[in-house]
mmCIF file of C-alpha atoms in Angstrom:
data_model
loop_
_atom_site.group_PDB
_atom_site.id
_atom_site.type_symbol
_atom_site.label_atom_id
_atom_site.label_comp_id
_atom_site.label_asym_id
_atom_site.label_seq_id
_atom_site.Cartn_x
_atom_site.Cartn_y
_atom_site.Cartn_z
ATOM 1 C CA UNK A 1 -83.445 -60.583 -7.353
ATOM 2 C CA UNK A 2 -85.911 -59.125 -9.803
ATOM 3 C CA UNK A 3 -89.174 -57.581 -8.644
ATOM 4 C CA UNK A 4 -92.493 -59.176 -9.598
ATOM 5 C CA UNK A 5 -95.136 -56.442 -10.033
ATOM 6 C CA UNK A 6 -98.755 -57.459 -9.458
ATOM 7 C CA UNK A 7 -101.949 -55.460 -9.193
ATOM 8 C CA UNK A 8 -104.226 -57.032 -6.595
ATOM 9 C CA UNK A 9 -107.950 -56.324 -6.972
ATOM 10 C CA UNK A 10 -110.350 -56.445 -4.028
ATOM 11 C CA UNK A 11 -114.056 -56.679 -4.859
ATOM 12 C CA UNK A 12 -116.593 -56.569 -2.027
ATOM 13 C CA UNK A 13 -120.051 -58.119 -2.074
ATOM 14 C CA UNK A 14 -121.792 -54.740 -2.300
ATOM 15 C CA UNK A 15 -124.938 -56.433 -3.619
ATOM 16 C CA UNK A 16 -125.634 -57.352 0.022
ATOM 17 C CA UNK A 17 -127.036 -55.000 2.652
ATOM 18 C CA UNK A 18 -123.892 -55.363 4.806
ATOM 19 C CA UNK A 19 -120.960 -56.059 2.491
ATOM 20 C CA UNK A 20 -118.177 -57.785 4.403
ATOM 21 C CA UNK A 21 -116.879 -60.455 2.031
ATOM 22 C CA UNK A 22 -114.335 -60.315 -0.759
ATOM 23 C CA UNK A 23 -114.183 -62.193 -4.045
ATOM 24 C CA UNK A 24 -111.462 -64.828 -4.351
ATOM 25 C CA UNK A 25 -110.687 -67.227 -7.187
ATOM 26 C CA UNK A 26 -109.072 -70.652 -6.945
ATOM 27 C CA UNK A 27 -105.619 -70.711 -8.538
ATOM 28 C CA UNK A 28 -104.865 -74.255 -9.701
ATOM 29 C CA UNK A 29 -101.102 -73.641 -9.997
ATOM 30 C CA UNK A 30 -100.809 -72.450 -6.398
ATOM 31 C CA UNK A 31 -103.716 -74.615 -5.154
ATOM 32 C CA UNK A 32 -105.020 -71.664 -3.162
ATOM 33 C CA UNK A 33 -107.762 -69.040 -3.185
ATOM 34 C CA UNK A 34 -106.451 -65.577 -4.103
ATOM 35 C CA UNK A 35 -107.736 -62.076 -4.778
ATOM 36 C CA UNK A 36 -107.927 -61.393 -8.492
ATOM 37 C CA UNK A 37 -104.526 -60.209 -9.669
ATOM 38 C CA UNK A 38 -102.817 -59.148 -12.853
ATOM 39 C CA UNK A 39 -99.287 -58.272 -13.911
ATOM 40 C CA UNK A 40 -98.879 -54.548 -13.404
ATOM 41 C CA UNK A 41 -98.460 -52.526 -16.600
ATOM 42 C CA UNK A 42 -95.713 -49.858 -16.856
ATOM 43 C CA UNK A 43 -98.023 -46.836 -16.994
ATOM 44 C CA UNK A 44 -100.752 -46.224 -14.358
ATOM 45 C CA UNK A 45 -103.496 -45.216 -16.795
ATOM 46 C CA UNK A 46 -102.681 -48.238 -18.995
ATOM 47 C CA UNK A 47 -102.671 -50.430 -15.880
ATOM 48 C CA UNK A 48 -106.119 -49.221 -14.821
ATOM 49 C CA UNK A 49 -107.551 -49.816 -18.302
ATOM 50 C CA UNK A 50 -105.853 -53.234 -18.480
ATOM 51 C CA UNK A 51 -107.312 -54.288 -15.109
ATOM 52 C CA UNK A 52 -110.808 -53.063 -16.006
ATOM 53 C CA UNK A 53 -110.686 -54.871 -19.360
ATOM 54 C CA UNK A 54 -109.501 -58.114 -17.716
ATOM 55 C CA UNK A 55 -112.139 -57.876 -14.964
ATOM 56 C CA UNK A 56 -114.829 -57.276 -17.576
ATOM 57 C CA UNK A 57 -113.719 -60.301 -19.611
ATOM 58 C CA UNK A 58 -113.163 -62.568 -16.619
ATOM 59 C CA UNK A 59 -116.354 -61.753 -14.682
ATOM 60 C CA UNK A 60 -118.596 -61.099 -17.719
ATOM 61 C CA UNK A 61 -119.438 -57.579 -16.528
ATOM 62 C CA UNK A 62 -119.587 -54.529 -18.796
ATOM 63 C CA UNK A 63 -116.412 -52.448 -18.512
ATOM 64 C CA UNK A 64 -118.568 -49.346 -17.959
ATOM 65 C CA UNK A 65 -119.965 -51.023 -14.810
ATOM 66 C CA UNK A 66 -116.514 -51.219 -13.165
ATOM 67 C CA UNK A 67 -115.016 -48.476 -11.005
ATOM 68 C CA UNK A 68 -111.399 -48.969 -9.950
ATOM 69 C CA UNK A 69 -109.609 -47.104 -7.167
ATOM 70 C CA UNK A 70 -105.934 -47.327 -6.286
ATOM 71 C CA UNK A 71 -105.393 -47.857 -2.540
ATOM 72 C CA UNK A 72 -101.706 -48.531 -1.789
ATOM 73 C CA UNK A 73 -98.469 -50.160 -2.881
ATOM 74 C CA UNK A 74 -96.289 -52.521 -0.877
ATOM 75 C CA UNK A 75 -92.973 -54.142 -1.731
ATOM 76 C CA UNK A 76 -92.181 -57.306 0.182
ATOM 77 C CA UNK A 77 -89.882 -60.278 0.019
ATOM 78 C CA UNK A 78 -91.497 -63.626 0.607
ATOM 79 C CA UNK A 79 -91.093 -67.269 -0.177
ATOM 80 C CA UNK A 80 -92.749 -68.407 -3.400
ATOM 81 C CA UNK A 81 -94.244 -71.801 -2.623
ATOM 82 C CA UNK A 82 -94.714 -72.655 -6.306
ATOM 83 C CA UNK A 83 -91.165 -71.634 -7.346
ATOM 84 C CA UNK A 84 -89.544 -72.727 -4.047
ATOM 85 C CA UNK A 85 -87.437 -69.562 -3.609
ATOM 86 C CA UNK A 86 -87.538 -66.054 -2.137
ATOM 87 C CA UNK A 87 -89.000 -63.385 -4.433
ATOM 88 C CA UNK A 88 -89.586 -59.653 -4.248
ATOM 89 C CA UNK A 89 -93.197 -58.697 -4.941
ATOM 90 C CA UNK A 90 -94.440 -55.199 -5.736
ATOM 91 C CA UNK A 91 -98.140 -55.305 -4.887
ATOM 92 C CA UNK A 92 -100.394 -52.468 -6.027
ATOM 93 C CA UNK A 93 -103.749 -52.734 -4.258
ATOM 94 C CA UNK A 94 -106.948 -51.628 -6.002
ATOM 95 C CA UNK A 95 -110.573 -51.701 -4.960
ATOM 96 C CA UNK A 96 -113.010 -52.499 -7.742
ATOM 97 C CA UNK A 97 -116.670 -51.637 -7.355
ATOM 98 C CA UNK A 98 -119.241 -53.145 -9.680
ATOM 99 C CA UNK A 99 -122.326 -51.064 -10.449
ATOM 100 C CA UNK A 100 -124.305 -54.278 -10.804
ATOM 101 C CA UNK A 101 -123.624 -57.964 -10.289
ATOM 102 C CA UNK A 102 -124.783 -60.769 -12.575
ATOM 103 C CA UNK A 103 -127.105 -63.144 -10.651
ATOM 104 C CA UNK A 104 -124.592 -66.014 -10.729
ATOM 105 C CA UNK A 105 -122.032 -63.861 -8.868
ATOM 106 C CA UNK A 106 -124.405 -63.402 -5.933
ATOM 107 C CA UNK A 107 -124.006 -67.061 -4.923
ATOM 108 C CA UNK A 108 -121.485 -67.892 -2.183
ATOM 109 C CA UNK A 109 -119.563 -69.954 -4.758
ATOM 110 C CA UNK A 110 -119.790 -69.838 -8.546
ATOM 111 C CA UNK A 111 -117.849 -70.756 -11.672
ATOM 112 C CA UNK A 112 -117.177 -68.685 -14.787
ATOM 113 C CA UNK A 113 -115.267 -70.157 -17.742
ATOM 114 C CA UNK A 114 -114.050 -73.053 -15.579
ATOM 115 C CA UNK A 115 -112.622 -70.790 -12.845
ATOM 116 C CA UNK A 116 -114.029 -71.270 -9.341
ATOM 117 C CA UNK A 117 -114.817 -68.173 -7.279
ATOM 118 C CA UNK A 118 -116.063 -67.661 -3.737
ATOM 119 C CA UNK A 119 -116.976 -64.845 -1.366
ATOM 120 C CA UNK A 120 -115.276 -64.827 2.035
ATOM 121 C CA UNK A 121 -114.250 -62.496 4.835
ATOM 122 C CA UNK A 122 -110.689 -61.555 5.683
ATOM 123 C CA UNK A 123 -111.245 -63.188 9.089
ATOM 124 C CA UNK A 124 -111.977 -66.505 7.374
ATOM 125 C CA UNK A 125 -108.938 -66.012 5.108
ATOM 126 C CA UNK A 126 -106.762 -65.564 8.190
ATOM 127 C CA UNK A 127 -108.097 -68.839 9.637
ATOM 128 C CA UNK A 128 -107.252 -70.751 6.444
ATOM 129 C CA UNK A 129 -103.721 -72.216 6.878
ATOM 130 C CA UNK A 130 -103.186 -72.411 3.101
ATOM 131 C CA UNK A 131 -104.072 -68.739 2.507
ATOM 132 C CA UNK A 132 -102.076 -67.722 5.581
ATOM 133 C CA UNK A 133 -98.974 -69.548 4.305
ATOM 134 C CA UNK A 134 -99.171 -68.182 0.764
ATOM 135 C CA UNK A 135 -100.850 -64.786 0.991
ATOM 136 C CA UNK A 136 -101.095 -63.441 4.562
ATOM 137 C CA UNK A 137 -99.306 -60.219 3.587
ATOM 138 C CA UNK A 138 -101.907 -59.381 0.936
ATOM 139 C CA UNK A 139 -104.805 -60.186 3.272
ATOM 140 C CA UNK A 140 -103.331 -57.752 5.838
ATOM 141 C CA UNK A 141 -103.016 -55.025 3.179
ATOM 142 C CA UNK A 142 -106.630 -55.508 2.144
ATOM 143 C CA UNK A 143 -107.802 -55.329 5.755
ATOM 144 C CA UNK A 144 -105.860 -52.115 6.279
ATOM 145 C CA UNK A 145 -106.666 -50.256 3.056
ATOM 146 C CA UNK A 146 -110.104 -51.433 1.923
ATOM 147 C CA UNK A 147 -112.904 -50.042 4.121
#
């Protein structure tokens, strides 16, 4: 089996006095809310720049307003619901901090370029049977490595 490398990006709602929610987007292929994620690039510095550029484009935030910190890496084998087979995933976990948030991103739910986003806690993710079935391992990693 080949390994599928993905960089998972956790963004907290630091525009609030007590940030406790993370940004998820709705993936139409998987029909599930996920953390933002991108195919991992071969070189770490290129990967960081790639992620920052994609976040900037996707969220309409200046690249200079994004700080990205590597947190951990985890390799796991799990069932791919969309491909209906076992796959090996190499997840690199990053925490992104935005220096400022556009007003639209401060809403509980918002849409940018046709993509739906929402803020939610890891506790609510764990209660969601769809997220639990498709992404429980990533939620656990975020809980453990993102303060």
